[in-house]
Structures are given as C-alpha cells and as structure tokens.
Amino acid sequence: MLTGIHPILAGELLAALDRLGHGDELVVADANFPAHRMGAQVVETPGLPSPEVVEAIRTVVPLDGYEGASVLLMAAEGGERLAVQHELVEAASAPADRVAELERFAFYERAAAARLVVRTGELRPYGNLLLRKGVVNAYVATGAAR
C-alpha cells in the first residue's frame, strides 16, 4: 500500500501509467469496448465506472498542454453528449477547448495507436475517453523556481 495514491491505481494499472511518456495516449474504455483488439496493453478494472477510473488516473497523469485536444470522446449517435460523457469530461478536469469528439470508427482507429487501454466495468454506452499525457514537471509540481 502506498500513501497519496488513489486506491483504484493499484499494481498493474499504476505501473502501466508510470511507463507512459509525454504525448502517449491512453484509453479509458467501457465494458463493451473491443479493448483486446486494439493491440495495446490492456488493464482491467472490472466493476468500476469509467468516470471514477478517469478521475483516479488524473491524480497522477497530467494532460498534454500542447495544441489540439488532449481529451477525446467517442461521439454518441445523434450528436448530443450523454450523461456518462459529461461525467467523463468532468472527471478529466480538462478545459472545454481541450476536449473534442471523434466519430465512433475514427475513435477506434485512434485508440488502436494508444499505448494503454484501461477497460472498466462501465455498462453505459459511449463511456470511452482518450487522454494524451502531458509533461510531469518537478518545478510545476513543487512550485520551485528553475
């Protein structure tokens, strides 16, 4: 047991997140997502809703601050965001201008290039989110000047 680490981030998941570098992408996927077809490492978090997993991941993974969206949702049919998608955006704590949506098959294509897929127990459709990891900067994290 570690102090200061969210309890969802245990063992394999914590190690997989630690191996991600700046610009690497990870997918937090619902239970219906074809996670093992993507080719990336898959870590299972059964029984957990995807927004809770995103919230835990964001305690240790900063978002990429470079241009473009650092959070991508799988666009729901009909064009309106579903409740689970609003929860995912809130859990990601991303500014609105850093969040975008991709059509379902474009999302699958982008997810196939991700370094990690975290498959949750989320049963609501479109409970999928892609995050691009930012830089972990000791000077920012500690408030120290360079």
PDB file of C-alpha atoms in Angstrom:
ATOM      1  CA  MET A   1       0.000   0.000   0.000  1.00  0.00           C
ATOM      2  CA  LEU A   2       1.291   3.439  -0.895  1.00  0.00           C
ATOM      3  CA  THR A   3       0.364   6.741   0.677  1.00  0.00           C
ATOM      4  CA  GLY A   4      -1.018   9.501  -1.520  1.00  0.00           C
ATOM      5  CA  ILE A   5      -2.005   7.129  -4.338  1.00  0.00           C
ATOM      6  CA  HIS A   6      -5.664   6.779  -5.263  1.00  0.00           C
ATOM      7  CA  PRO A   7      -6.808   3.248  -4.274  1.00  0.00           C
ATOM      8  CA  ILE A   8      -8.017   2.479  -7.823  1.00  0.00           C
ATOM      9  CA  LEU A   9      -4.421   2.889  -9.027  1.00  0.00           C
ATOM     10  CA  ALA A  10      -3.081  -0.418  -7.775  1.00  0.00           C
ATOM     11  CA  GLY A  11      -0.419  -2.756  -9.125  1.00  0.00           C
ATOM     12  CA  GLU A  12      -0.592  -3.292 -12.861  1.00  0.00           C
ATOM     13  CA  LEU A  13      -2.537  -0.083 -13.570  1.00  0.00           C
ATOM     14  CA  LEU A  14      -0.146   2.135 -11.626  1.00  0.00           C
ATOM     15  CA  ALA A  15       2.865   0.513 -13.305  1.00  0.00           C
ATOM     16  CA  ALA A  16       1.304   0.908 -16.770  1.00  0.00           C
ATOM     17  CA  LEU A  17       0.583   4.595 -16.149  1.00  0.00           C
ATOM     18  CA  ASP A  18       4.147   5.104 -14.931  1.00  0.00           C
ATOM     19  CA  ARG A  19       5.502   3.704 -18.220  1.00  0.00           C
ATOM     20  CA  LEU A  20       3.646   6.313 -20.310  1.00  0.00           C
ATOM     21  CA  GLY A  21       5.697   9.185 -21.658  1.00  0.00           C
ATOM     22  CA  HIS A  22       4.833  12.681 -22.812  1.00  0.00           C
ATOM     23  CA  GLY A  23       2.410  12.571 -25.723  1.00  0.00           C
ATOM     24  CA  ASP A  24       1.465   8.928 -25.187  1.00  0.00           C
ATOM     25  CA  GLU A  25      -2.246   8.260 -25.343  1.00  0.00           C
ATOM     26  CA  LEU A  26      -4.341   6.015 -23.156  1.00  0.00           C
ATOM     27  CA  VAL A  27      -7.944   4.927 -23.479  1.00  0.00           C
ATOM     28  CA  VAL A  28     -10.360   4.508 -20.614  1.00  0.00           C
ATOM     29  CA  ALA A  29     -12.945   2.189 -22.105  1.00  0.00           C
ATOM     30  CA  ASP A  30     -16.368   0.919 -21.193  1.00  0.00           C
ATOM     31  CA  ALA A  31     -17.071  -2.794 -20.774  1.00  0.00           C
ATOM     32  CA  ASN A  32     -18.286  -3.159 -24.380  1.00  0.00           C
ATOM     33  CA  PHE A  33     -15.189  -1.597 -25.965  1.00  0.00           C
ATOM     34  CA  PRO A  34     -13.093  -4.066 -28.027  1.00  0.00           C
ATOM     35  CA  ALA A  35     -10.079  -3.446 -25.786  1.00  0.00           C
ATOM     36  CA  HIS A  36      -8.095  -6.579 -26.597  1.00  0.00           C
ATOM     37  CA  ARG A  37      -8.447  -5.961 -30.326  1.00  0.00           C
ATOM     38  CA  MET A  38      -6.535  -2.653 -30.083  1.00  0.00           C
ATOM     39  CA  GLY A  39      -3.070  -4.148 -29.716  1.00  0.00           C
ATOM     40  CA  ALA A  40      -2.073  -2.034 -26.722  1.00  0.00           C
ATOM     41  CA  GLN A  41      -1.555  -3.268 -23.191  1.00  0.00           C
ATOM     42  CA  VAL A  42      -4.954  -3.778 -21.534  1.00  0.00           C
ATOM     43  CA  VAL A  43      -5.516  -3.352 -17.814  1.00  0.00           C
ATOM     44  CA  GLU A  44      -8.888  -4.483 -16.484  1.00  0.00           C
ATOM     45  CA  THR A  45     -10.758  -2.559 -13.774  1.00  0.00           C
ATOM     46  CA  PRO A  46     -13.957  -4.634 -13.558  1.00  0.00           C
ATOM     47  CA  GLY A  47     -16.918  -3.248 -11.691  1.00  0.00           C
ATOM     48  CA  LEU A  48     -15.729   0.349 -11.804  1.00  0.00           C
ATOM     49  CA  PRO A  49     -17.490   3.103 -13.764  1.00  0.00           C
ATOM     50  CA  SER A  50     -15.294   4.820 -16.331  1.00  0.00           C
ATOM     51  CA  PRO A  51     -15.624   8.348 -14.816  1.00  0.00           C
ATOM     52  CA  GLU A  52     -14.250   7.066 -11.487  1.00  0.00           C
ATOM     53  CA  VAL A  53     -11.299   5.474 -13.263  1.00  0.00           C
ATOM     54  CA  VAL A  54     -10.599   8.683 -15.223  1.00  0.00           C
ATOM     55  CA  GLU A  55     -10.720  10.710 -12.018  1.00  0.00           C
ATOM     56  CA  ALA A  56      -8.202   8.365 -10.368  1.00  0.00           C
ATOM     57  CA  ILE A  57      -5.885   8.393 -13.389  1.00  0.00           C
ATOM     58  CA  ARG A  58      -5.906  12.177 -13.482  1.00  0.00           C
ATOM     59  CA  THR A  59      -4.451  12.270  -9.948  1.00  0.00           C
ATOM     60  CA  VAL A  60      -1.146  11.050 -11.422  1.00  0.00           C
ATOM     61  CA  VAL A  61      -1.362  11.788 -15.173  1.00  0.00           C
ATOM     62  CA  PRO A  62      -1.252  15.409 -16.370  1.00  0.00           C
ATOM     63  CA  LEU A  63      -2.948  16.361 -19.628  1.00  0.00           C
ATOM     64  CA  ASP A  64      -0.845  17.435 -22.587  1.00  0.00           C
ATOM     65  CA  GLY A  65      -0.847  21.207 -22.859  1.00  0.00           C
ATOM     66  CA  TYR A  66       0.298  21.431 -26.459  1.00  0.00           C
ATOM     67  CA  GLU A  67      -2.075  22.348 -29.270  1.00  0.00           C
ATOM     68  CA  GLY A  68      -5.060  20.221 -30.066  1.00  0.00           C
ATOM     69  CA  ALA A  69      -7.405  18.298 -27.838  1.00  0.00           C
ATOM     70  CA  SER A  70      -5.861  16.309 -25.011  1.00  0.00           C
ATOM     71  CA  VAL A  71      -9.196  14.621 -24.213  1.00  0.00           C
ATOM     72  CA  LEU A  72     -11.243  12.851 -26.883  1.00  0.00           C
ATOM     73  CA  LEU A  73     -14.684  11.326 -26.516  1.00  0.00           C
ATOM     74  CA  MET A  74     -16.322   8.777 -28.771  1.00  0.00           C
ATOM     75  CA  ALA A  75     -19.180  10.785 -30.293  1.00  0.00           C
ATOM     76  CA  ALA A  76     -22.595   9.351 -29.475  1.00  0.00           C
ATOM     77  CA  GLU A  77     -25.135   8.702 -32.188  1.00  0.00           C
ATOM     78  CA  GLY A  78     -27.495  11.650 -32.505  1.00  0.00           C
ATOM     79  CA  GLY A  79     -24.800  14.249 -31.819  1.00  0.00           C
ATOM     80  CA  GLU A  80     -25.680  15.048 -28.200  1.00  0.00           C
ATOM     81  CA  ARG A  81     -23.425  14.178 -25.291  1.00  0.00           C
ATOM     82  CA  LEU A  82     -24.783  11.562 -22.956  1.00  0.00           C
ATOM     83  CA  ALA A  83     -24.703  11.749 -19.167  1.00  0.00           C
ATOM     84  CA  VAL A  84     -21.710   9.381 -18.980  1.00  0.00           C
ATOM     85  CA  GLN A  85     -19.783  11.620 -21.393  1.00  0.00           C
ATOM     86  CA  HIS A  86     -20.450  14.726 -19.295  1.00  0.00           C
ATOM     87  CA  GLU A  87     -19.215  12.773 -16.263  1.00  0.00           C
ATOM     88  CA  LEU A  88     -16.069  11.734 -18.159  1.00  0.00           C
ATOM     89  CA  VAL A  89     -15.253  15.317 -19.138  1.00  0.00           C
ATOM     90  CA  GLU A  90     -15.781  16.466 -15.559  1.00  0.00           C
ATOM     91  CA  ALA A  91     -13.581  13.638 -14.233  1.00  0.00           C
ATOM     92  CA  ALA A  92     -10.821  14.552 -16.711  1.00  0.00           C
ATOM     93  CA  SER A  93     -10.763  18.152 -15.407  1.00  0.00           C
ATOM     94  CA  ALA A  94      -9.909  19.458 -18.867  1.00  0.00           C
ATOM     95  CA  PRO A  95     -10.647  22.964 -20.138  1.00  0.00           C
ATOM     96  CA  ALA A  96     -13.507  22.942 -22.664  1.00  0.00           C
ATOM     97  CA  ASP A  97     -11.164  23.953 -25.507  1.00  0.00           C
ATOM     98  CA  ARG A  98      -9.023  20.844 -24.865  1.00  0.00           C
ATOM     99  CA  VAL A  99     -11.956  18.408 -25.291  1.00  0.00           C
ATOM    100  CA  ALA A 100     -13.134  17.092 -28.662  1.00  0.00           C
ATOM    101  CA  GLU A 101     -15.183  14.233 -30.067  1.00  0.00           C
ATOM    102  CA  LEU A 102     -14.397  11.643 -32.699  1.00  0.00           C
ATOM    103  CA  GLU A 103     -16.871   9.610 -34.710  1.00  0.00           C
ATOM    104  CA  ARG A 104     -17.054   6.013 -33.432  1.00  0.00           C
ATOM    105  CA  PHE A 105     -14.854   4.363 -36.080  1.00  0.00           C
ATOM    106  CA  ALA A 106     -12.365   7.251 -36.047  1.00  0.00           C
ATOM    107  CA  PHE A 107     -12.178   6.802 -32.262  1.00  0.00           C
ATOM    108  CA  TYR A 108     -11.446   3.076 -32.716  1.00  0.00           C
ATOM    109  CA  GLU A 109      -8.702   3.925 -35.211  1.00  0.00           C
ATOM    110  CA  ARG A 110      -7.123   6.467 -32.853  1.00  0.00           C
ATOM    111  CA  ALA A 111      -7.464   4.053 -29.918  1.00  0.00           C
ATOM    112  CA  ALA A 112      -5.586   1.377 -31.883  1.00  0.00           C
ATOM    113  CA  ALA A 113      -2.497   3.613 -31.679  1.00  0.00           C
ATOM    114  CA  ALA A 114      -2.821   4.170 -27.916  1.00  0.00           C
ATOM    115  CA  ARG A 115      -0.153   2.775 -25.590  1.00  0.00           C
ATOM    116  CA  LEU A 116      -2.625   1.609 -22.943  1.00  0.00           C
ATOM    117  CA  VAL A 117      -6.293   0.645 -22.717  1.00  0.00           C
ATOM    118  CA  VAL A 118      -7.917   0.628 -19.289  1.00  0.00           C
ATOM    119  CA  ARG A 119     -11.084  -1.419 -19.618  1.00  0.00           C
ATOM    120  CA  THR A 120     -13.636  -0.569 -16.953  1.00  0.00           C
ATOM    121  CA  GLY A 121     -16.881  -2.166 -15.869  1.00  0.00           C
ATOM    122  CA  GLU A 122     -18.847   0.782 -17.296  1.00  0.00           C
ATOM    123  CA  LEU A 123     -22.062  -0.543 -18.844  1.00  0.00           C
ATOM    124  CA  ARG A 124     -23.397   2.731 -20.241  1.00  0.00           C
ATOM    125  CA  PRO A 125     -22.753   3.083 -23.978  1.00  0.00           C
ATOM    126  CA  TYR A 126     -20.145   5.621 -25.103  1.00  0.00           C
ATOM    127  CA  GLY A 127     -18.353   5.551 -21.767  1.00  0.00           C
ATOM    128  CA  ASN A 128     -14.993   5.866 -23.570  1.00  0.00           C
ATOM    129  CA  LEU A 129     -12.339   8.552 -23.305  1.00  0.00           C
ATOM    130  CA  LEU A 130      -8.874   9.001 -24.785  1.00  0.00           C
ATOM    131  CA  LEU A 131      -6.287  11.044 -22.842  1.00  0.00           C
ATOM    132  CA  ARG A 132      -2.960  12.386 -24.102  1.00  0.00           C
ATOM    133  CA  LYS A 133      -0.360  12.510 -21.333  1.00  0.00           C
ATOM    134  CA  GLY A 134       1.433  15.755 -20.632  1.00  0.00           C
ATOM    135  CA  VAL A 135       4.786  16.527 -19.081  1.00  0.00           C
ATOM    136  CA  VAL A 136       5.434  15.775 -15.436  1.00  0.00           C
ATOM    137  CA  ASN A 137       7.410  18.830 -14.398  1.00  0.00           C
ATOM    138  CA  ALA A 138       9.017  18.842 -10.948  1.00  0.00           C
ATOM    139  CA  TYR A 139       9.212  22.622 -10.977  1.00  0.00           C
ATOM    140  CA  VAL A 140       5.483  22.978 -11.563  1.00  0.00           C
ATOM    141  CA  ALA A 141       4.560  20.150  -9.184  1.00  0.00           C
ATOM    142  CA  THR A 142       6.606  21.557  -6.272  1.00  0.00           C
ATOM    143  CA  GLY A 143       6.206  25.253  -7.056  1.00  0.00           C
ATOM    144  CA  ALA A 144      10.016  25.655  -7.120  1.00  0.00           C
ATOM    145  CA  ALA A 145      11.602  28.150  -9.476  1.00  0.00           C
ATOM    146  CA  ARG A 146      14.063  26.963 -12.088  1.00  0.00           C
TER     147      ARG A 146
END
